[in-house]
Coordinates of C-alpha atoms in Angstrom, one line a residue:
M1 CA 86.1 32.1 28.0
L2 CA 84.3 34.2 30.6
T3 CA 82.1 37.0 29.4
V4 CA 81.7 39.9 31.9
V5 CA 78.7 42.2 31.4
G6 CA 78.0 45.2 33.5
G7 CA 78.7 48.8 34.4
I8 CA 81.8 50.7 33.6
Y9 CA 81.8 53.9 35.7
L10 CA 83.9 56.8 36.9
E11 CA 84.4 56.4 40.7
N12 CA 85.4 59.4 42.9
C13 CA 85.8 59.5 46.6
F14 CA 86.4 62.7 48.7
T15 CA 88.1 61.1 51.7
P16 CA 90.4 59.3 51.2
I17 CA 91.0 60.9 47.8
Y18 CA 90.4 58.5 45.0
S19 CA 89.4 58.8 41.3
E20 CA 89.4 55.8 38.9
L21 CA 87.6 54.4 35.9
F22 CA 86.2 51.0 37.1
G23 CA 82.6 50.1 37.9
S24 CA 81.6 46.5 38.6
A25 CA 82.3 44.9 35.3
L26 CA 85.7 46.5 34.6
R27 CA 86.9 45.9 38.1
A28 CA 85.9 42.2 37.9
T29 CA 87.7 41.9 34.6
C30 CA 90.9 43.5 35.9
A31 CA 90.7 41.5 39.1
L32 CA 91.0 38.3 37.1
G33 CA 93.6 39.6 34.7
N34 CA 96.3 37.2 35.7
K35 CA 94.3 34.0 36.2
G36 CA 94.9 32.5 32.7
I37 CA 91.2 33.1 31.7
D38 CA 90.1 34.5 28.3
I39 CA 87.8 37.4 29.3
E40 CA 85.6 39.5 27.2
L41 CA 84.1 42.7 28.6
K42 CA 80.7 44.0 27.5
G43 CA 79.0 47.2 28.4
T44 CA 79.0 50.9 27.5
V45 CA 81.3 53.8 28.4
G46 CA 81.4 57.5 27.5
K47 CA 83.5 58.7 24.6
E48 CA 85.7 60.7 26.9
H49 CA 86.8 57.5 28.8
F50 CA 87.0 55.0 25.9
N51 CA 90.8 55.4 25.4
D52 CA 91.3 54.7 29.2
L53 CA 89.3 51.5 28.7
V54 CA 91.5 50.5 25.7
Y55 CA 94.6 51.1 27.8
K56 CA 93.3 48.9 30.6
S57 CA 92.3 46.2 28.1
K58 CA 96.0 46.0 27.0
L59 CA 97.3 46.3 30.5
Y60 CA 95.1 43.6 32.0
G61 CA 94.8 41.4 28.8
F62 CA 91.1 41.2 28.1
T63 CA 89.0 41.5 25.0
N64 CA 87.3 44.9 24.8
S65 CA 83.8 44.6 23.3
V66 CA 82.5 47.7 25.0
I67 CA 80.2 50.1 23.1
E68 CA 81.6 53.7 22.9
S69 CA 78.7 56.0 23.8
D70 CA 78.1 59.6 22.9
L71 CA 76.8 60.1 26.4
K72 CA 78.9 60.9 29.4
T73 CA 80.3 58.1 31.5
V74 CA 78.1 57.5 34.6
E75 CA 79.9 58.8 37.7
F76 CA 79.6 57.6 41.3
S77 CA 80.8 60.2 43.8
Y78 CA 81.4 59.0 47.4
F79 CA 82.2 61.2 50.4
T80 CA 83.7 58.1 52.2
P81 CA 83.7 54.5 50.9
L82 CA 80.9 53.8 53.3
T83 CA 78.5 56.6 52.4
K84 CA 75.9 56.3 49.7
P85 CA 77.2 57.8 46.5
N86 CA 75.7 60.6 44.4
I87 CA 75.2 59.4 40.9
Y88 CA 75.7 61.6 37.9
N89 CA 75.3 61.4 34.1
L90 CA 72.5 58.9 34.1
P91 CA 70.9 58.7 30.6
D92 CA 67.3 59.6 30.0
K93 CA 66.7 56.4 28.2
K94 CA 68.3 53.0 28.8
E95 CA 70.1 51.1 26.1
H96 CA 69.0 47.4 25.7
L97 CA 71.9 44.9 25.5
K98 CA 71.7 41.2 24.5
V99 CA 74.5 38.8 25.4
N100 CA 74.6 35.1 24.4
A101 CA 77.6 33.2 25.7
D102 CA 78.5 30.0 27.5
N103 CA 79.9 31.4 30.7
I104 CA 78.7 34.8 31.9
L105 CA 79.3 37.1 34.9
Y106 CA 76.5 39.6 34.8
Y107 CA 76.3 42.7 37.0
G108 CA 73.0 44.6 37.1
M109 CA 73.3 48.1 35.6
I110 CA 71.6 51.4 36.2
E111 CA 72.2 52.8 32.7
N112 CA 71.4 49.8 30.6
D113 CA 68.9 46.9 30.5
C114 CA 70.4 43.6 29.6
E115 CA 69.2 40.2 28.6
V116 CA 71.7 37.3 28.8
V117 CA 71.5 33.7 27.7
G118 CA 74.1 31.3 29.0
N119 CA 75.0 27.9 30.3
Y120 CA 76.7 29.0 33.5
V121 CA 75.7 32.5 34.8
V122 CA 76.6 34.4 38.0
Y123 CA 74.3 37.3 38.5
D124 CA 75.0 40.2 40.9
P125 CA 71.8 42.3 40.8
Q126 CA 73.3 45.7 41.8
N127 CA 70.3 47.5 40.4
H128 CA 67.8 45.6 42.6
I129 CA 66.2 43.8 39.7
A130 CA 65.5 40.1 39.9
F131 CA 67.1 37.8 37.4
T132 CA 63.7 36.6 36.3
E133 CA 62.7 40.2 35.5
T134 CA 65.6 40.6 33.1
K135 CA 64.1 37.9 30.9
S136 CA 67.5 36.2 31.0
K137 CA 68.1 32.5 30.9
A138 CA 70.7 30.2 32.4
Q139 CA 71.1 26.4 32.7
H140 CA 73.1 26.9 35.9
L141 CA 72.4 30.1 37.8
A142 CA 74.2 31.5 40.9
I143 CA 72.8 34.8 42.3
I144 CA 75.1 36.8 44.6
L145 CA 73.5 39.8 46.4
N146 CA 73.8 41.8 49.6
K147 CA 71.3 41.8 52.4
N148 CA 69.5 45.0 51.2
E149 CA 69.2 43.6 47.6
A150 CA 68.0 40.3 49.0
Q151 CA 65.3 42.0 51.0
M152 CA 64.2 44.2 48.1
I153 CA 64.0 41.4 45.5
S154 CA 62.2 39.1 47.9
K155 CA 60.0 41.9 49.0
R156 CA 60.7 41.0 52.6
Y157 CA 62.2 43.4 55.0
D158 CA 62.8 41.2 58.1
D159 CA 66.2 39.9 59.2
D160 CA 65.5 36.2 58.6
L161 CA 68.2 35.9 55.9
I162 CA 68.0 32.1 56.0
D163 CA 64.3 32.1 55.0
I164 CA 64.9 34.9 52.5
G165 CA 67.7 32.9 50.8
K166 CA 65.6 29.8 50.6
Q167 CA 62.8 31.8 49.1
L168 CA 65.0 33.5 46.5
K169 CA 66.6 30.2 45.5
K170 CA 63.1 28.9 44.7
S171 CA 61.6 32.0 43.1
E172 CA 64.6 32.7 40.9
N173 CA 65.1 29.0 40.0
A174 CA 68.7 29.4 41.1
E175 CA 71.2 26.6 41.7
V176 CA 73.1 28.8 44.2
V177 CA 72.2 31.9 46.2
V178 CA 74.8 33.8 48.2
I179 CA 73.7 36.6 50.5
K180 CA 76.5 38.9 51.7
N181 CA 75.9 40.4 55.1
G182 CA 78.7 42.9 55.6
A183 CA 81.0 42.3 58.6
K184 CA 79.0 39.1 59.4
G185 CA 80.2 37.3 56.3
A186 CA 78.0 35.5 53.7
I187 CA 75.5 32.7 53.6
V188 CA 75.7 30.2 50.7
F189 CA 72.5 28.3 49.8
Y190 CA 73.2 25.2 47.8
N191 CA 71.2 22.0 47.3
D192 CA 68.9 21.8 50.4
S193 CA 71.3 23.3 52.9
Y194 CA 73.2 26.5 53.6
E195 CA 76.6 27.4 55.1
I196 CA 78.1 30.5 56.7
I197 CA 81.3 31.9 55.0
P198 CA 83.3 34.1 57.3
V199 CA 84.9 37.5 56.7
F200 CA 88.7 37.5 57.0
E201 CA 90.5 40.1 59.1
T202 CA 92.6 42.8 57.5
H203 CA 94.7 45.7 58.9
K204 CA 93.0 48.1 56.5
V205 CA 89.6 48.1 54.8
W206 CA 88.9 49.6 51.4
S207 CA 85.2 48.8 50.7
I208 CA 84.5 50.3 47.3
G209 CA 84.3 47.4 44.8
S210 CA 84.7 44.7 47.4
G211 CA 81.4 43.1 46.4
D212 CA 82.4 43.2 42.8
V213 CA 85.6 41.3 43.6
F214 CA 83.6 38.6 45.6
S215 CA 81.4 37.9 42.6
A216 CA 84.3 37.9 40.2
V217 CA 86.3 35.4 42.2
F218 CA 83.2 33.2 42.8
A219 CA 82.5 33.1 39.1
W220 CA 86.1 32.2 38.3
K221 CA 86.1 29.4 40.9
W222 CA 82.6 28.1 40.3
I223 CA 82.3 28.5 36.5
V224 CA 85.8 28.1 35.3
E225 CA 87.5 25.8 37.9
K226 CA 84.3 23.9 38.8
L227 CA 84.7 24.1 42.5
N228 CA 81.5 23.6 44.6
P229 CA 79.8 26.8 45.7
I230 CA 81.0 26.6 49.3
E231 CA 84.7 26.3 48.2
A232 CA 84.2 29.1 45.6
A233 CA 82.6 31.5 48.2
M234 CA 85.3 30.7 50.8
F235 CA 88.0 31.5 48.2
A236 CA 86.1 34.7 47.2
S237 CA 85.9 35.9 50.8
K238 CA 89.7 35.5 51.2
S239 CA 90.3 37.3 47.9
V240 CA 88.1 40.2 49.1
A241 CA 90.3 40.5 52.2
D242 CA 93.3 40.8 49.9
F243 CA 91.6 43.5 47.9
C244 CA 90.3 45.4 50.9
E245 CA 93.8 45.5 52.4
T246 CA 95.8 46.3 49.2
Q247 CA 93.4 47.6 46.5
Q248 CA 95.7 45.7 44.2
L249 CA 94.5 44.5 40.8
P250 CA 94.9 41.9 39.4
L251 CA 94.3 40.0 42.6
V252 CA 97.3 38.6 44.5
D253 CA 97.1 35.1 46.1
S254 CA 96.3 35.3 49.8
N255 CA 98.3 32.3 50.9
N256 CA 95.9 32.1 53.8
R257 CA 97.5 35.0 55.6
H258 CA 94.2 36.4 56.9
N259 CA 92.4 35.0 59.9
P260 CA 88.7 34.3 59.8
I261 CA 86.5 36.4 62.1
V262 CA 84.1 34.6 64.4
S263 CA 80.9 36.6 64.2
K264 CA 79.2 37.4 67.6
D265 CA 75.4 37.1 68.0
I266 CA 75.4 40.5 69.6
N267 CA 78.3 43.0 69.3
R268 CA 77.9 46.0 71.7
V269 CA 79.8 49.1 70.6
Y270 CA 80.3 52.2 72.8
I271 CA 81.1 55.4 70.9
A272 CA 83.5 57.7 72.7
S273 CA 83.8 61.0 70.9
P274 CA 83.5 64.8 71.5
F275 CA 80.2 66.2 70.4
F276 CA 80.5 69.9 71.1
T277 CA 80.3 71.4 67.6
V278 CA 77.9 70.8 64.7
S279 CA 80.6 68.9 62.8
D280 CA 81.3 66.7 65.9
K281 CA 77.6 65.9 66.2
L282 CA 77.2 65.1 62.5
F283 CA 80.2 62.8 62.6
V284 CA 79.0 60.9 65.7
N285 CA 75.6 60.6 64.1
E286 CA 77.2 59.1 60.9
I287 CA 79.2 56.7 63.0
R288 CA 76.2 55.5 64.9
N289 CA 74.1 55.0 61.8
L290 CA 76.8 52.9 60.1
L291 CA 77.4 50.8 63.2
I292 CA 73.7 50.1 63.4
E293 CA 73.6 49.3 59.7
F294 CA 76.3 46.7 60.4
E295 CA 74.0 45.1 62.9
N296 CA 75.8 46.2 66.1
E297 CA 74.1 47.2 69.3
V298 CA 75.3 50.7 69.8
F299 CA 75.5 53.0 72.8
S300 CA 76.1 56.7 72.0
P301 CA 76.2 59.1 74.9
M302 CA 75.0 61.9 72.6
H303 CA 72.0 60.0 71.4
D304 CA 71.2 57.9 74.5
L305 CA 71.9 60.4 77.3
G306 CA 71.4 63.7 75.4
L307 CA 73.4 66.9 75.6
L308 CA 74.6 68.4 78.9
D309 CA 75.3 72.1 79.4
D310 CA 75.8 74.6 82.2
K311 CA 72.2 74.3 83.3
T312 CA 72.5 70.6 83.9
S313 CA 72.2 69.8 87.6
K314 CA 75.0 67.9 89.5
T315 CA 72.6 65.0 90.0
Q316 CA 72.0 64.7 86.3
M317 CA 75.8 65.0 85.7
D318 CA 76.4 62.2 88.1
E319 CA 73.7 60.0 86.6
A320 CA 75.1 60.6 83.1
R321 CA 78.7 59.8 84.1
N322 CA 77.6 56.6 86.0
R323 CA 75.6 55.5 83.0
D324 CA 78.6 56.1 80.7
L325 CA 80.8 53.9 82.9
L326 CA 78.2 51.2 83.1
E327 CA 77.8 51.1 79.4
I328 CA 81.6 50.9 78.8
E329 CA 81.6 47.9 81.2
K330 CA 78.8 46.2 79.2
C331 CA 80.2 46.8 75.8
D332 CA 82.4 44.5 73.7
T333 CA 84.3 47.2 71.9
I334 CA 84.7 50.9 72.3
L335 CA 85.2 53.0 69.2
A336 CA 87.0 56.2 70.2
V337 CA 87.4 59.3 68.1
L338 CA 90.5 61.2 69.1
S339 CA 89.8 64.8 68.0
G340 CA 91.3 67.8 69.8
N341 CA 92.5 65.7 72.8
D342 CA 89.0 65.8 74.4
P343 CA 89.5 65.0 78.1
G344 CA 86.2 63.0 78.2
T345 CA 87.1 60.8 75.3
I346 CA 90.6 60.1 76.7
F347 CA 89.1 59.2 80.1
E348 CA 86.7 56.8 78.4
I349 CA 89.6 55.1 76.6
G350 CA 91.5 54.8 79.8
Y351 CA 88.6 53.3 81.7
A352 CA 87.9 50.9 78.9
I353 CA 91.5 49.7 78.8
A354 CA 91.4 49.3 82.6
K355 CA 88.3 47.1 82.2
G356 CA 90.0 45.0 79.6
K357 CA 87.8 46.1 76.7
R358 CA 88.8 46.0 73.1
V359 CA 89.5 49.6 71.9
I360 CA 89.5 50.9 68.3
I361 CA 90.9 54.4 68.1
L362 CA 90.2 56.6 65.0
A363 CA 93.0 59.2 65.1
E364 CA 93.6 61.5 62.2
N365 CA 96.5 64.0 61.9
Y366 CA 98.1 62.8 65.1
K367 CA 101.8 62.6 65.8
E368 CA 103.2 59.2 66.8
A369 CA 104.4 60.6 70.1
D370 CA 100.9 61.7 71.0
L371 CA 99.6 58.1 70.8
F372 CA 102.4 56.2 72.5
M373 CA 100.3 55.6 75.7
F374 CA 97.7 53.7 73.7
K375 CA 100.0 51.4 71.9
D376 CA 100.4 47.7 72.6
I377 CA 97.7 47.6 75.3
N378 CA 94.6 46.1 73.6
C379 CA 94.2 49.2 71.4
E380 CA 94.0 49.3 67.6
I381 CA 94.8 52.6 66.1
T382 CA 93.8 53.7 62.6
E383 CA 93.5 56.9 60.7
D384 CA 91.0 55.5 58.2
F385 CA 87.3 55.9 58.9
T386 CA 86.1 52.9 57.0
T387 CA 88.6 50.6 58.7
A388 CA 87.5 51.9 62.1
I389 CA 83.8 51.0 61.4
Y390 CA 84.7 47.5 60.1
K391 CA 87.1 46.7 63.0
S392 CA 84.5 47.9 65.5
S393 CA 82.0 45.5 64.0
W394 CA 84.2 42.4 64.0

């Protein structure tokens, strides 16, 4: 038996269009629905979505021990899968839950407080609250958290994740700590050592819920099947690749069809994109912020050279063009936004191809015939924004 405790939320995304009842705990439960495990789900959900939950319990075969609330279901609204969501329907007062079970997968919640007591516990603190602060107890504890959560809980905001992981393992009295670091993979701290777990390459990336899947699979492999934490985390990373590519639940078996990505110490990304209109500039700014968040070294002509206009001198124009070409030569990857057939962007793509650079093209609403010159020559073309950001960071 595995008891899954955590949030059950309505998730909406503007682009690409998506609307589902999941949240961390329900997604984890559905992900493991065909693994031969008896799973009990605990949490709260609004009255208007309780029947949906009952339907999913029958479809995925889990025991539904969720409390039906008179309050509305908490809603997460994303613009894209990579943007921070707006959160709606948060209650004025949190409900306090207590769970006592042998094997527990516990996701931190924003609408409830929870105190768990278990033998084997996997804790994913999505509300930035340390396990010790929840007053919970575990004989064997594994904590899985992303870089931002690790920094917040450790109260350290540097990038020394090795030292942060060791600190958390000690302060939280955890047997295992796993720090997920986006496109760079994860670090598993176990016994007195640590090991890097790679990300596995996919053709498409759907990121909403990928962290939930990692924790769910880790709990299955570590708690139920008693694999060591390194093996459990490796299997979890492969399963995340399956989920990101297909969004399929329950999870399918990967059969090792994904290749591990060798993380570079420094990944230099050049942004090629028009930036004439306000919408262009906002989009380039969002791309740059996300690439930096993924720990890339980024060159953006708009940010690093500024805007040129009719008053710009020929000398300044020449200097800007020469700098652009130099930065393309220095970069590892060029992320190009094909929008409106901008001549400057098309030239930058061609120059990068001639220099043997890896090129990721984000092309929305294009005909196949318009892209034939870019195919099969070291270019990867996608119409998905999230996929473009991840591929540029690999």
